[in-house]
Structure formats: C-alpha cells, structure tokens
PDB file of C-alpha atoms in Angstrom:
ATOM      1  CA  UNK A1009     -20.036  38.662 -35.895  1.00  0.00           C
ATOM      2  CA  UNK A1010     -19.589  35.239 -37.841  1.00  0.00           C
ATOM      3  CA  UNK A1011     -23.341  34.979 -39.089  1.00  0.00           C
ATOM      4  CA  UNK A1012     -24.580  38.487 -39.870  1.00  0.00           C
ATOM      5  CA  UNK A1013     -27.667  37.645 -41.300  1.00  0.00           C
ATOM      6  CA  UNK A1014     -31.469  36.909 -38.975  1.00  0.00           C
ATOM      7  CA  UNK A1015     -33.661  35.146 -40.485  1.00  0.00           C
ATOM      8  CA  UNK A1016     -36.229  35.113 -38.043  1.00  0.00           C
ATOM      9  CA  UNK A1017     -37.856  38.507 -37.062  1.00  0.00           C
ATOM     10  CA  UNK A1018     -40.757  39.628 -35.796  1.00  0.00           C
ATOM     11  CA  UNK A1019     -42.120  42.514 -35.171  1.00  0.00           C
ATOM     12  CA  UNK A1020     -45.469  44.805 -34.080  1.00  0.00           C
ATOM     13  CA  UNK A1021     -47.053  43.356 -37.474  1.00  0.00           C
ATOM     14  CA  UNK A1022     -47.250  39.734 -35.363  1.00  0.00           C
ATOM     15  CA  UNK A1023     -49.645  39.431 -32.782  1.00  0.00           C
ATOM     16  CA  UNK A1024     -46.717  38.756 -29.973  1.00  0.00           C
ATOM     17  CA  UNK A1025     -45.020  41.295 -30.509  1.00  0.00           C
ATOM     18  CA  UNK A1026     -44.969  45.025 -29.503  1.00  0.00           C
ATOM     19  CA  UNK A1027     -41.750  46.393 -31.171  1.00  0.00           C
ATOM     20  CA  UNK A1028     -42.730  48.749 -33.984  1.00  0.00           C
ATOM     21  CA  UNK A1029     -40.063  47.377 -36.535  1.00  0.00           C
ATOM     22  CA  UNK A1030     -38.149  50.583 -36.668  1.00  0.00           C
ATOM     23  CA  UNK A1031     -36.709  49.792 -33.667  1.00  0.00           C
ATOM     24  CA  UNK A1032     -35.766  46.234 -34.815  1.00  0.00           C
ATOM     25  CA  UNK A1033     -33.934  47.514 -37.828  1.00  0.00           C
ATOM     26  CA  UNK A1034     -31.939  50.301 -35.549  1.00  0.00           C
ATOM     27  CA  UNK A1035     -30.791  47.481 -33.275  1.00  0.00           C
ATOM     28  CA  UNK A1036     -29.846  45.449 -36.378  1.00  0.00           C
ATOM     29  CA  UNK A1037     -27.360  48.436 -37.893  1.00  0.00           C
ATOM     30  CA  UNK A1038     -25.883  48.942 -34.046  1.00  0.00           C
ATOM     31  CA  UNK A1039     -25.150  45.114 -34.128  1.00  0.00           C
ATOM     32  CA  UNK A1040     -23.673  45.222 -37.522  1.00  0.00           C
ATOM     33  CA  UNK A1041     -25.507  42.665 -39.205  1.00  0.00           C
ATOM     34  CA  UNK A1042     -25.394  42.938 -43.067  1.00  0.00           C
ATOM     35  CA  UNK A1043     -28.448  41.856 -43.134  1.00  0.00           C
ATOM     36  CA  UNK A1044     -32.093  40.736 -41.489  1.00  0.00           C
ATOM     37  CA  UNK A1045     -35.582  39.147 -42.412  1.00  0.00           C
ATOM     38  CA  UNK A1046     -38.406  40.111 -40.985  1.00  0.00           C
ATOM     39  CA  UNK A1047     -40.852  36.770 -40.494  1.00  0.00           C
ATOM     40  CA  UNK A1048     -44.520  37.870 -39.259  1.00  0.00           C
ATOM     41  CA  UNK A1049     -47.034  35.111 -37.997  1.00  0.00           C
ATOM     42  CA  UNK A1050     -49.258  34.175 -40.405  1.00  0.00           C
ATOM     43  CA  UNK A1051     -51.236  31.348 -38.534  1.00  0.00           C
ATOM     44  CA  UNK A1052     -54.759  31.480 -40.145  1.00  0.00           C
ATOM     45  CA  UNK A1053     -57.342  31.709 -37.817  1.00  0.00           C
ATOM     46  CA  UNK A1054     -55.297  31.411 -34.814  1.00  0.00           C
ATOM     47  CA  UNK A1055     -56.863  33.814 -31.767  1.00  0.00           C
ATOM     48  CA  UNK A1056     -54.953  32.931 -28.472  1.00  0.00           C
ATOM     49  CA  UNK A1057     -55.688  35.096 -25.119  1.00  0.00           C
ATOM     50  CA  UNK A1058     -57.320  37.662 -27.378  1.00  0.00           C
ATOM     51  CA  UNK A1059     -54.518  37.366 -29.862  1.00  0.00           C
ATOM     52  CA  UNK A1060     -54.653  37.140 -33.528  1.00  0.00           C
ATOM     53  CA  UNK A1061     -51.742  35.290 -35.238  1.00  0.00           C
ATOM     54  CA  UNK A1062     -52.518  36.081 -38.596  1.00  0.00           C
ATOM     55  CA  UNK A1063     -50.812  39.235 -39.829  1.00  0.00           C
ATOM     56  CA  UNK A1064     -52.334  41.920 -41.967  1.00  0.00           C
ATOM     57  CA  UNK A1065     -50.230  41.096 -44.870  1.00  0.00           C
ATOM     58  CA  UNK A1066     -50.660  44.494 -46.870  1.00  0.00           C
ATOM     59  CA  UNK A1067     -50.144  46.826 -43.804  1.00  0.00           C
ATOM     60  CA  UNK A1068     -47.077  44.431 -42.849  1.00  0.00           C
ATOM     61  CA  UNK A1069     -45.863  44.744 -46.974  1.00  0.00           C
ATOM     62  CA  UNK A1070     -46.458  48.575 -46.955  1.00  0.00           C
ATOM     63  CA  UNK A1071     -45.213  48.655 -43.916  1.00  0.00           C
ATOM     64  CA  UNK A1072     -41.951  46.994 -44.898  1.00  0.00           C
ATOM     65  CA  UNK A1073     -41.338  48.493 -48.006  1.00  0.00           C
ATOM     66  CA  UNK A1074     -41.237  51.820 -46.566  1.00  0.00           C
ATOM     67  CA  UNK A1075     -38.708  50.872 -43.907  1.00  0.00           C
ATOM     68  CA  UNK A1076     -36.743  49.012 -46.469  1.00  0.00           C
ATOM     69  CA  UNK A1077     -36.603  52.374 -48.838  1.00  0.00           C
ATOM     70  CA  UNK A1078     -35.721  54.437 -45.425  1.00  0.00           C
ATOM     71  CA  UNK A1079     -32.809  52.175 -44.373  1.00  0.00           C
ATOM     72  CA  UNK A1080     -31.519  51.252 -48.138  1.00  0.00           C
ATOM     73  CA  UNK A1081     -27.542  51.482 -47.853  1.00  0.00           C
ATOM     74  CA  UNK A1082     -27.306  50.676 -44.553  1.00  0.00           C
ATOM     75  CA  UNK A1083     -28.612  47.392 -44.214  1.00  0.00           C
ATOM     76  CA  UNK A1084     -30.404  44.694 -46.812  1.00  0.00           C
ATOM     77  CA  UNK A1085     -33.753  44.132 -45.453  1.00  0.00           C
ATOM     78  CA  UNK A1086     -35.711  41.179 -46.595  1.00  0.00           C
ATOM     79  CA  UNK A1087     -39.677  40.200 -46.854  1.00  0.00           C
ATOM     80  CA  UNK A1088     -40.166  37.136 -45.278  1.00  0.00           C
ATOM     81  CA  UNK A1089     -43.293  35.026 -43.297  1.00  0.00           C
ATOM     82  CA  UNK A1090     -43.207  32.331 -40.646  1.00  0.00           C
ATOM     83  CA  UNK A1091     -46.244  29.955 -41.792  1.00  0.00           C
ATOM     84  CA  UNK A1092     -48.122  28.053 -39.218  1.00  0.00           C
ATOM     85  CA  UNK A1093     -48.542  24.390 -40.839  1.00  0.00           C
ATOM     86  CA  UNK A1094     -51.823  22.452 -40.495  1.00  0.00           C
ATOM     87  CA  UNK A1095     -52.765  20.128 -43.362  1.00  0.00           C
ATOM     88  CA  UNK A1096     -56.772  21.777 -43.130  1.00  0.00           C
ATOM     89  CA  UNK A1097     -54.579  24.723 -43.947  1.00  0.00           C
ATOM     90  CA  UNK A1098     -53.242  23.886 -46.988  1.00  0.00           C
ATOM     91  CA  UNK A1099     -55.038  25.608 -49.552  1.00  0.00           C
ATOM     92  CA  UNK A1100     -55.284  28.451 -48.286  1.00  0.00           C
ATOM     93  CA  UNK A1101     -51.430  28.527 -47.379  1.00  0.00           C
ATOM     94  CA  UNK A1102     -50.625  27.498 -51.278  1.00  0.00           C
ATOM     95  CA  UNK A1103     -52.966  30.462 -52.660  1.00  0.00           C
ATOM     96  CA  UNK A1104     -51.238  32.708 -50.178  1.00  0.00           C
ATOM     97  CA  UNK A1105     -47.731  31.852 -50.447  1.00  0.00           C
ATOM     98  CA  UNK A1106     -48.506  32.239 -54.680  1.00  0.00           C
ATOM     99  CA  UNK A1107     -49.950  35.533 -53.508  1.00  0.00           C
ATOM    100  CA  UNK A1108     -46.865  37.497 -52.355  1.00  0.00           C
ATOM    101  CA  UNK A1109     -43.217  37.900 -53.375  1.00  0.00           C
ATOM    102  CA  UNK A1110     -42.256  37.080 -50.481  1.00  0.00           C
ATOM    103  CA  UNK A1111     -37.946  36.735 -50.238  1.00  0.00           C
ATOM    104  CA  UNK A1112     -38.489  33.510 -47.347  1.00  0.00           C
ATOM    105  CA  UNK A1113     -41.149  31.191 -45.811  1.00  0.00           C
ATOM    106  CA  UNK A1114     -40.500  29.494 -42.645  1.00  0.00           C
ATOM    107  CA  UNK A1115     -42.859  26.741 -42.122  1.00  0.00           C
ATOM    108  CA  UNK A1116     -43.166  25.898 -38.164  1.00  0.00           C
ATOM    109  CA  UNK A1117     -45.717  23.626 -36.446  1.00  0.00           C
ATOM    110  CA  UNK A1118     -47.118  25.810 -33.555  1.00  0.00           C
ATOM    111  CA  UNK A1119     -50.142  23.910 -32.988  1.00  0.00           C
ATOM    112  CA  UNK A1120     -51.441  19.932 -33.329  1.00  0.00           C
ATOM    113  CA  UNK A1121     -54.805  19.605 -34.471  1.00  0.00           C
ATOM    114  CA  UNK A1122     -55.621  23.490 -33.104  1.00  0.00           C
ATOM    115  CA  UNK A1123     -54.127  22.991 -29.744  1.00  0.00           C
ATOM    116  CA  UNK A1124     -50.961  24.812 -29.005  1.00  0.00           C
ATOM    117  CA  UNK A1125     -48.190  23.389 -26.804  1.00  0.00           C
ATOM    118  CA  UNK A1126     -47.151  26.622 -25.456  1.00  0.00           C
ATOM    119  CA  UNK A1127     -50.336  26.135 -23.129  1.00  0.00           C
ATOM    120  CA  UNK A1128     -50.286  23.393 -20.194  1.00  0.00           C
ATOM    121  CA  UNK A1129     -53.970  22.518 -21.412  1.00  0.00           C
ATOM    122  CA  UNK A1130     -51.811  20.530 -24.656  1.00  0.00           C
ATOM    123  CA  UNK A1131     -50.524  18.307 -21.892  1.00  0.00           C
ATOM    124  CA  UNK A1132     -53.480  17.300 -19.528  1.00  0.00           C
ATOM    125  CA  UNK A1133     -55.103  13.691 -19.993  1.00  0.00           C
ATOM    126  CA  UNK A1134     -51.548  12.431 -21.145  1.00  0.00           C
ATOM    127  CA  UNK A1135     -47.637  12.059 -20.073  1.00  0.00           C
ATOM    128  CA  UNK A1136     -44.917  14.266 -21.633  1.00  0.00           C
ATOM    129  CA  UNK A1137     -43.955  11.714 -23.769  1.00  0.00           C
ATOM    130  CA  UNK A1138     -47.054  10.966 -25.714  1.00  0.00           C
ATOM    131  CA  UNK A1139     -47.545  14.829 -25.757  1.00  0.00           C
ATOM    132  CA  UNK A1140     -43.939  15.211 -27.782  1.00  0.00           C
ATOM    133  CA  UNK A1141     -44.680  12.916 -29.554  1.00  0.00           C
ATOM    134  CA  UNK A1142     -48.138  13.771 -30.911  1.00  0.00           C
ATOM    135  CA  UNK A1143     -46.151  17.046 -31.759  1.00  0.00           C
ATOM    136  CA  UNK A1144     -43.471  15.283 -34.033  1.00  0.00           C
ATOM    137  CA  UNK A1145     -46.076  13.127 -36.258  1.00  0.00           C
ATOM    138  CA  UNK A1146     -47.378  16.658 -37.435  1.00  0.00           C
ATOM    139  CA  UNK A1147     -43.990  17.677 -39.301  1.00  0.00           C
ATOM    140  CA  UNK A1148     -43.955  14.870 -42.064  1.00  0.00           C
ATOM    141  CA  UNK A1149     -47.471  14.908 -42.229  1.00  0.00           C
ATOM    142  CA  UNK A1150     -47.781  18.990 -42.842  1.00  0.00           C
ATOM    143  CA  UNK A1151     -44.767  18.253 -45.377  1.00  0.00           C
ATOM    144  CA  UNK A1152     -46.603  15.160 -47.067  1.00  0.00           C
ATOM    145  CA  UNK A1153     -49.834  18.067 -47.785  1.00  0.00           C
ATOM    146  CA  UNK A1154     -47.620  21.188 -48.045  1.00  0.00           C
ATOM    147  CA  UNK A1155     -43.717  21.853 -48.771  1.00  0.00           C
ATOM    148  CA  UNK A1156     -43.876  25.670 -50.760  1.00  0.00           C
ATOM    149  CA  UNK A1157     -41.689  26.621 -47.704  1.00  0.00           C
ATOM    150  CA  UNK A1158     -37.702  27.257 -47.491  1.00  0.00           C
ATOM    151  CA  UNK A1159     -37.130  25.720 -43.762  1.00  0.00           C
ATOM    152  CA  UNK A1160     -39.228  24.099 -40.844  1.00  0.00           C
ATOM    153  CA  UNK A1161     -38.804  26.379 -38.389  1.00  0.00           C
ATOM    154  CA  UNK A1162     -37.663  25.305 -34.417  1.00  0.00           C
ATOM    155  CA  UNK A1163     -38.655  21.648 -35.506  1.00  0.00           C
ATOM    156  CA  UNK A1164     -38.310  20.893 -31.707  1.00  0.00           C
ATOM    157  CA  UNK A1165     -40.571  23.894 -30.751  1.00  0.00           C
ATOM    158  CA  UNK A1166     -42.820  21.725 -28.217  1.00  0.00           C
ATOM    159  CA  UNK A1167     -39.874  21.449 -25.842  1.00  0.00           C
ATOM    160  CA  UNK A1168     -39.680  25.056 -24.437  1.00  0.00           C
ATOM    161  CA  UNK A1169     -42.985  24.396 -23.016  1.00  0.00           C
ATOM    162  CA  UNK A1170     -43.618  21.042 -22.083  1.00  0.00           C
ATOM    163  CA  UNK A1171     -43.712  20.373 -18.160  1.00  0.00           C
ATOM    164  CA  UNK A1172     -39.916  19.339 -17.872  1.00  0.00           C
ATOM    165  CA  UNK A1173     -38.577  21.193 -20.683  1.00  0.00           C
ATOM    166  CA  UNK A1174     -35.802  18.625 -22.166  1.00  0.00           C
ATOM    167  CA  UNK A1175     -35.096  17.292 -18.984  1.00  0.00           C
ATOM    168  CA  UNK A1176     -36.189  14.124 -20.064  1.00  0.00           C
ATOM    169  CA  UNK A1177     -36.106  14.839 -23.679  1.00  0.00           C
ATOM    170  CA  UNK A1178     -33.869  12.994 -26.593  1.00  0.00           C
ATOM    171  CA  UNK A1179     -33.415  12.654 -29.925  1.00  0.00           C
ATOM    172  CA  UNK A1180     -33.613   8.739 -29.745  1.00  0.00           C
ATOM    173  CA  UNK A1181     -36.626   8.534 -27.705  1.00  0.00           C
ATOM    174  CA  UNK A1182     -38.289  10.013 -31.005  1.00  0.00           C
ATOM    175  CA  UNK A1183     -36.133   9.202 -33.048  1.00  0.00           C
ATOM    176  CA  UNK A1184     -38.545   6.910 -35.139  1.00  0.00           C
ATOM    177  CA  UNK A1185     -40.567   9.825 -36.324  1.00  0.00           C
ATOM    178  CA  UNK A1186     -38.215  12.454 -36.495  1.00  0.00           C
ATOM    179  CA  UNK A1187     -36.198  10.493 -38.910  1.00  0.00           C
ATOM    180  CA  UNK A1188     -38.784   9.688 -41.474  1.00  0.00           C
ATOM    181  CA  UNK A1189     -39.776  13.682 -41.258  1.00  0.00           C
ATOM    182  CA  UNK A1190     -35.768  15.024 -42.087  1.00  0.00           C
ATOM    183  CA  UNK A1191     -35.797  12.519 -44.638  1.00  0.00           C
ATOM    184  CA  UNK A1192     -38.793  14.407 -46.068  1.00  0.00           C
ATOM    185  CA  UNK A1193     -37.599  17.773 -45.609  1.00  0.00           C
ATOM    186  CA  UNK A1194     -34.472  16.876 -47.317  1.00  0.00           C
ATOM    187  CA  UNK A1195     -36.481  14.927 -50.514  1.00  0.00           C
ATOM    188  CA  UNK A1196     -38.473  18.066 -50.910  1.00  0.00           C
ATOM    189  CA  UNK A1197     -35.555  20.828 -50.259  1.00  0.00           C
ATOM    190  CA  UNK A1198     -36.998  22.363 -47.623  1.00  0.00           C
ATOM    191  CA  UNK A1199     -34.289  23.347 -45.151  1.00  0.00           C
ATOM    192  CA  UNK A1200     -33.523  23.385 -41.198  1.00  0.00           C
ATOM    193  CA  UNK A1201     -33.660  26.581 -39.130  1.00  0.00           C
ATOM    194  CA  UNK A1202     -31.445  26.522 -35.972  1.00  0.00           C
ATOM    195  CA  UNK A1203     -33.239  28.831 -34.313  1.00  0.00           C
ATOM    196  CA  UNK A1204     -31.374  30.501 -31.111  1.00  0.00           C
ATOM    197  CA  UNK A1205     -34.529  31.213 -28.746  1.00  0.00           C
ATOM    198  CA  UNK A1206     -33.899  27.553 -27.199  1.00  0.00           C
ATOM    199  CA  UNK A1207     -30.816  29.271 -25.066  1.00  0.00           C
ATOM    200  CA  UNK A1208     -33.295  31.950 -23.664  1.00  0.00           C
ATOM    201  CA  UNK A1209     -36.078  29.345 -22.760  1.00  0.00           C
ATOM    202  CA  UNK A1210     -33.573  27.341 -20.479  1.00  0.00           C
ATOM    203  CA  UNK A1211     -32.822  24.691 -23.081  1.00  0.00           C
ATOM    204  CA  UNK A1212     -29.107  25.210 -23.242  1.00  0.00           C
ATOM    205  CA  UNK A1213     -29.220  24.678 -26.799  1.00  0.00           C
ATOM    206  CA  UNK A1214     -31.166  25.971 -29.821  1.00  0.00           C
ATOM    207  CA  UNK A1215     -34.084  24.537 -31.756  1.00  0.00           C
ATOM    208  CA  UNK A1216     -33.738  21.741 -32.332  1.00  0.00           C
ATOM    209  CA  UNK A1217     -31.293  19.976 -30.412  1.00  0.00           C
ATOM    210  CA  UNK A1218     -27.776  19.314 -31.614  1.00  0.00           C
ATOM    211  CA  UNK A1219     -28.906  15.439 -32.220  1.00  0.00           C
ATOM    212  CA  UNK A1220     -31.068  16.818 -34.750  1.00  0.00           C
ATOM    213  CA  UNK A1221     -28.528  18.917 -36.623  1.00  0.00           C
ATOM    214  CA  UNK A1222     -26.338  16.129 -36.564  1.00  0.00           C
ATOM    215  CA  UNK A1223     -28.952  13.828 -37.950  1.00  0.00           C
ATOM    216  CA  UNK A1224     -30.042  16.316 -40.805  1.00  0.00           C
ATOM    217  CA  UNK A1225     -26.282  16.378 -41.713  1.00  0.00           C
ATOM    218  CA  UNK A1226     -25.495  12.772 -41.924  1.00  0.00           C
ATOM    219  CA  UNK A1227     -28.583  12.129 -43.689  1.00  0.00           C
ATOM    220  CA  UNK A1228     -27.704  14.240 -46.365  1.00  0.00           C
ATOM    221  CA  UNK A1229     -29.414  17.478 -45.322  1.00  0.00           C
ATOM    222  CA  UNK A1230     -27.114  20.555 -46.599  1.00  0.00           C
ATOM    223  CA  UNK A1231     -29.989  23.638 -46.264  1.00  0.00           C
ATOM    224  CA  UNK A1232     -29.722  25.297 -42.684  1.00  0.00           C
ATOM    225  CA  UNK A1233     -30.846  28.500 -42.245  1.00  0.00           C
ATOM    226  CA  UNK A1234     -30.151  30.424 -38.752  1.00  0.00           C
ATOM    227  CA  UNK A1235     -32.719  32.841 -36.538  1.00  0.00           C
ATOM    228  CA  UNK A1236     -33.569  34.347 -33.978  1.00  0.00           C
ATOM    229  CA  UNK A1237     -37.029  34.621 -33.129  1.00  0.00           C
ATOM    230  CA  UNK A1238     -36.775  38.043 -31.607  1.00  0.00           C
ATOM    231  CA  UNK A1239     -39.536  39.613 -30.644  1.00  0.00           C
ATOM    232  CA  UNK A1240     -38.012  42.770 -29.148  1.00  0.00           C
ATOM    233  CA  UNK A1241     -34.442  44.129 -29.846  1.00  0.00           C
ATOM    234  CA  UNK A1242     -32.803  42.323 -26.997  1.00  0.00           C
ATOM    235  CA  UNK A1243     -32.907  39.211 -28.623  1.00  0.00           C
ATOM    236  CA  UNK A1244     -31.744  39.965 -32.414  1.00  0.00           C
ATOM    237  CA  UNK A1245     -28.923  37.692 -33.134  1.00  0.00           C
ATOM    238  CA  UNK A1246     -28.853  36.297 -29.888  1.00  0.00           C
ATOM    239  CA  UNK A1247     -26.232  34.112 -29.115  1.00  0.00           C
ATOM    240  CA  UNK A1248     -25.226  33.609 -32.778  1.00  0.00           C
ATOM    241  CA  UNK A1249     -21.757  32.531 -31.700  1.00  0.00           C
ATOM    242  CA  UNK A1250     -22.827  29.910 -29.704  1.00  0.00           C
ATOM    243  CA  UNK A1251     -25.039  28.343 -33.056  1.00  0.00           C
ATOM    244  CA  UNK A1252     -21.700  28.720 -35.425  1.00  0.00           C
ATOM    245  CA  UNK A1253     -19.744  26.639 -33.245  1.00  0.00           C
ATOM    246  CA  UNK A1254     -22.551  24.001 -33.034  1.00  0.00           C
ATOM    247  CA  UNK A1255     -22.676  24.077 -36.953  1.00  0.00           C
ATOM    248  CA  UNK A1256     -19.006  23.443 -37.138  1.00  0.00           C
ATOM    249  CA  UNK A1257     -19.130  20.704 -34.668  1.00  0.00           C
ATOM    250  CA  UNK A1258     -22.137  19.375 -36.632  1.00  0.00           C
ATOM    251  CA  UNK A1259     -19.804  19.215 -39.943  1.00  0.00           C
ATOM    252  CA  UNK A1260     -21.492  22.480 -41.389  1.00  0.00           C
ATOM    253  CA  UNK A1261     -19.666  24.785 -43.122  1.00  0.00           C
ATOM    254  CA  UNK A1262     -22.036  26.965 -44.450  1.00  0.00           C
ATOM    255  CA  UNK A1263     -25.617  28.234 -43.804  1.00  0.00           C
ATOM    256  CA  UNK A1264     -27.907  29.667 -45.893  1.00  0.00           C
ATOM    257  CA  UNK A1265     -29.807  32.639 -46.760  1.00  0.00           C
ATOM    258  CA  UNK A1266     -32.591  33.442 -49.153  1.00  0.00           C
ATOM    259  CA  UNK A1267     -33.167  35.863 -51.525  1.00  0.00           C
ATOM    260  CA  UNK A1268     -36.331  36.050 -53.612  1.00  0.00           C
ATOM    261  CA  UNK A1269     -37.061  32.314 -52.465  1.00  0.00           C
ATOM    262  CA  UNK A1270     -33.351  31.265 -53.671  1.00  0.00           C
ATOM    263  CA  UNK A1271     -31.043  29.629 -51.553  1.00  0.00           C
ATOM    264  CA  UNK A1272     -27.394  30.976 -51.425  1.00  0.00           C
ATOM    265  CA  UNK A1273     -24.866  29.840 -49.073  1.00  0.00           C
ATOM    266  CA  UNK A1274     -22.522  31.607 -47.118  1.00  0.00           C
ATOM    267  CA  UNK A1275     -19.322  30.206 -45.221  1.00  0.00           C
ATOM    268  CA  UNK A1276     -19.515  30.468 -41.336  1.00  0.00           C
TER     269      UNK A1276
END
C-alpha cells in the first residue's frame, strides 16, 4: 500500500459511530498501514436524531492512550480531532484546541448556520445551486474567524447529500468562492484533506473533486493530507490507490502527515 497512513478515523468515541476502536486498530495492523489517526467529532452542541456530536474528550484521551500503550510496536497511533467550524464557535474551539495535545485537527464545515446538509430539510425553499453555494461561503469565512487547524476536511462535503449528488455539480460553477477560500487556506497553512468517502457515496471521486486538487496545486497549495472517514473497519484506507494516482495526476508528489501538530511529508 502506497499511502500507509489514515488520517481520518473515527470511532465509538463519535456519535456515528459504533466500532469500539479496538477493532479499528486490528483492521489497521491486518491492512498493514504504518500508521493511523483517530479523528472524533467534536461539533459543540450538535444533537442530530438523538445524536450528540461532541465527543467526551477525556474518556476518548484515556481511551486512546490505553490502546496506543496496548498496540505500541505494532503500529504508530496518533491523537487527533475533526472540528466542526462555525464562526459562533470560535472561542470555544481556540480554548479547546489550546486545551489538548492533540497530534492533528481537521477542520470540516458540517453545518451552515446550524443546519446540516446531510438532511433534505438544508435544501427546501431553494434550488441545489443556491444550497451549494450557501455551503462554500462558510469555508473562508470559518477560516477568516478561526485557522488553529492542520486541513479543511472534505471541503466539498455538501455534495454527497444534495438532491443530485454532483450530477450537476462543478468546480467552475463555484468557482468564485472556492477560489478566494484555497487562497486562504494556503495564506494561513492550513492544508487539504482528500478524503476517500466520496467513492462510497456514489461520487466517483473523493472530497473534493479533482478540480479542486488541481486548483489548490496551481495556486500554490503544497499541504494535502489523505483520509478516510471510516466509521467501521470496512472502510479504513479505502480506496487509497485510487487517491495516489489522482495526486500524481494533480502534480503531487507527496502528502502529508502530522505529528504533534507538525507537518512532515512523505513521497507517494
């Protein structure tokens, strides 16, 4: 396996997920990888169908740390969190982020002004269009109030669930405000995850599309980070091969992985 590294895990410490994180870390050593990051949700305040999104950070530390000392030798486990971004968030994220040693922060918008996109309520009252689009003003506006993270995560996220998917989706048709928010990501070093869960929702590519890779690249952007976004053990690494040779096609080659909040690149 080319890139043996996932740097987007999660486990029963997230809300969405009912793998205990054992299991995650078995499947990782039968897989090979060298190494894997766990990311739990930490979306403050976020309850959805009875479901909390914000993780009990201690029990997920504890929790961690005592898988990590069980497993040491076999593979490098790392401490990581996937952030949910909303500017009325922000001091609460800083104070939190300052809180824990944490090794990684993904930063991902999952919702617009509260409202999630996974839900067909984010779409009613307006087209598909206007919906996406909504979604992509909140990435340079969570980076112009917050930017302690080390990648946005899925940056196209609002695709998997919209009504027709990408069907009628391109870079170009939003390409006036996605633009303006690499260029921010880039000024403040925050990096781009290619995250491989697109291929399971039906996308045929990852998140974001390979017009936004592209993009990031030729606008200087040299920070990509690569995950999965299991959830259960099926999914860990998924489709990794198909993301290298997308990088390489892109002009990557490298991506990146984090230790202790510190970038350090690795050939693909």
């Amino acid at each position: 396996m080319a890139i043996a590294t996932d740097y987007h895990i999660h486990s029963d410490f997230s809300g969405d997920s009912d793998t205990p994180m054992e299991r995650m870390i078995l499947r990782g050593i039968e897989l090979g990888l060298n190494a894997m990051c766990f990311t739990e949700h930490m979306d403050r305040g976020m309850v959805e169908n009875g479901i909390s999104f914000e993780v009990d950070t201690p029990a997920y530390r504890k929790g961690f740390q005592k898988a990590r000392e069980k497993y040491q030798g076999k593979i490098e486990l790392l401490f990581g969190i996937e952030l949910g971004l909303e500017p009325a968030n922000t001091q609460f994220l800083q104070s939190y982020v300052n809180e824990y040693k944490f090794d990684f922060v993904i930063g991902s918008s999952h919702t617009v002004e509260g409202r999630d996109p996974y839900f067909p309520e984010f779409y009613e009252g307006r087209g598909e269009e206007e919906a996406y689009r909504s979604y992509f003003e909140t990435i340079e506006k969570n980076l112009d109030v917050f930017s302690d993270i080390d990648t946005y995560g899925h940056l196209d996220y609002v695709v998997r669930y919209g009504p027709n998917k990408n069907k009628y989706y391109t870079f170009e048709k939003y390409r006036d405000v996605i633009e303006p928010a690499l260029r921010k990501m880039i000024e403040k070093g925050v990096g781009l995850e290619v995250n491989s869960a697109g291929y399971s929702k039906g996308l045929g590519t990852p998140n974001p599309c390979p017009d936004i890779i592209r993009a990031y690249r030729r606008l200087g952007g040299e920070i990509i980070t690569v995950g999965s976004d299991a959830h259960s053990p099926e999914r860990l690494a998924a489709d990794f091969d198909r993301v290298r040779e997308l990088l390489l096609e892109c002009g990557f080659r490298y991506y990146t992985v984090f230790r202790g909040r510190k970038p350090e690149f690795v050939a693909l």
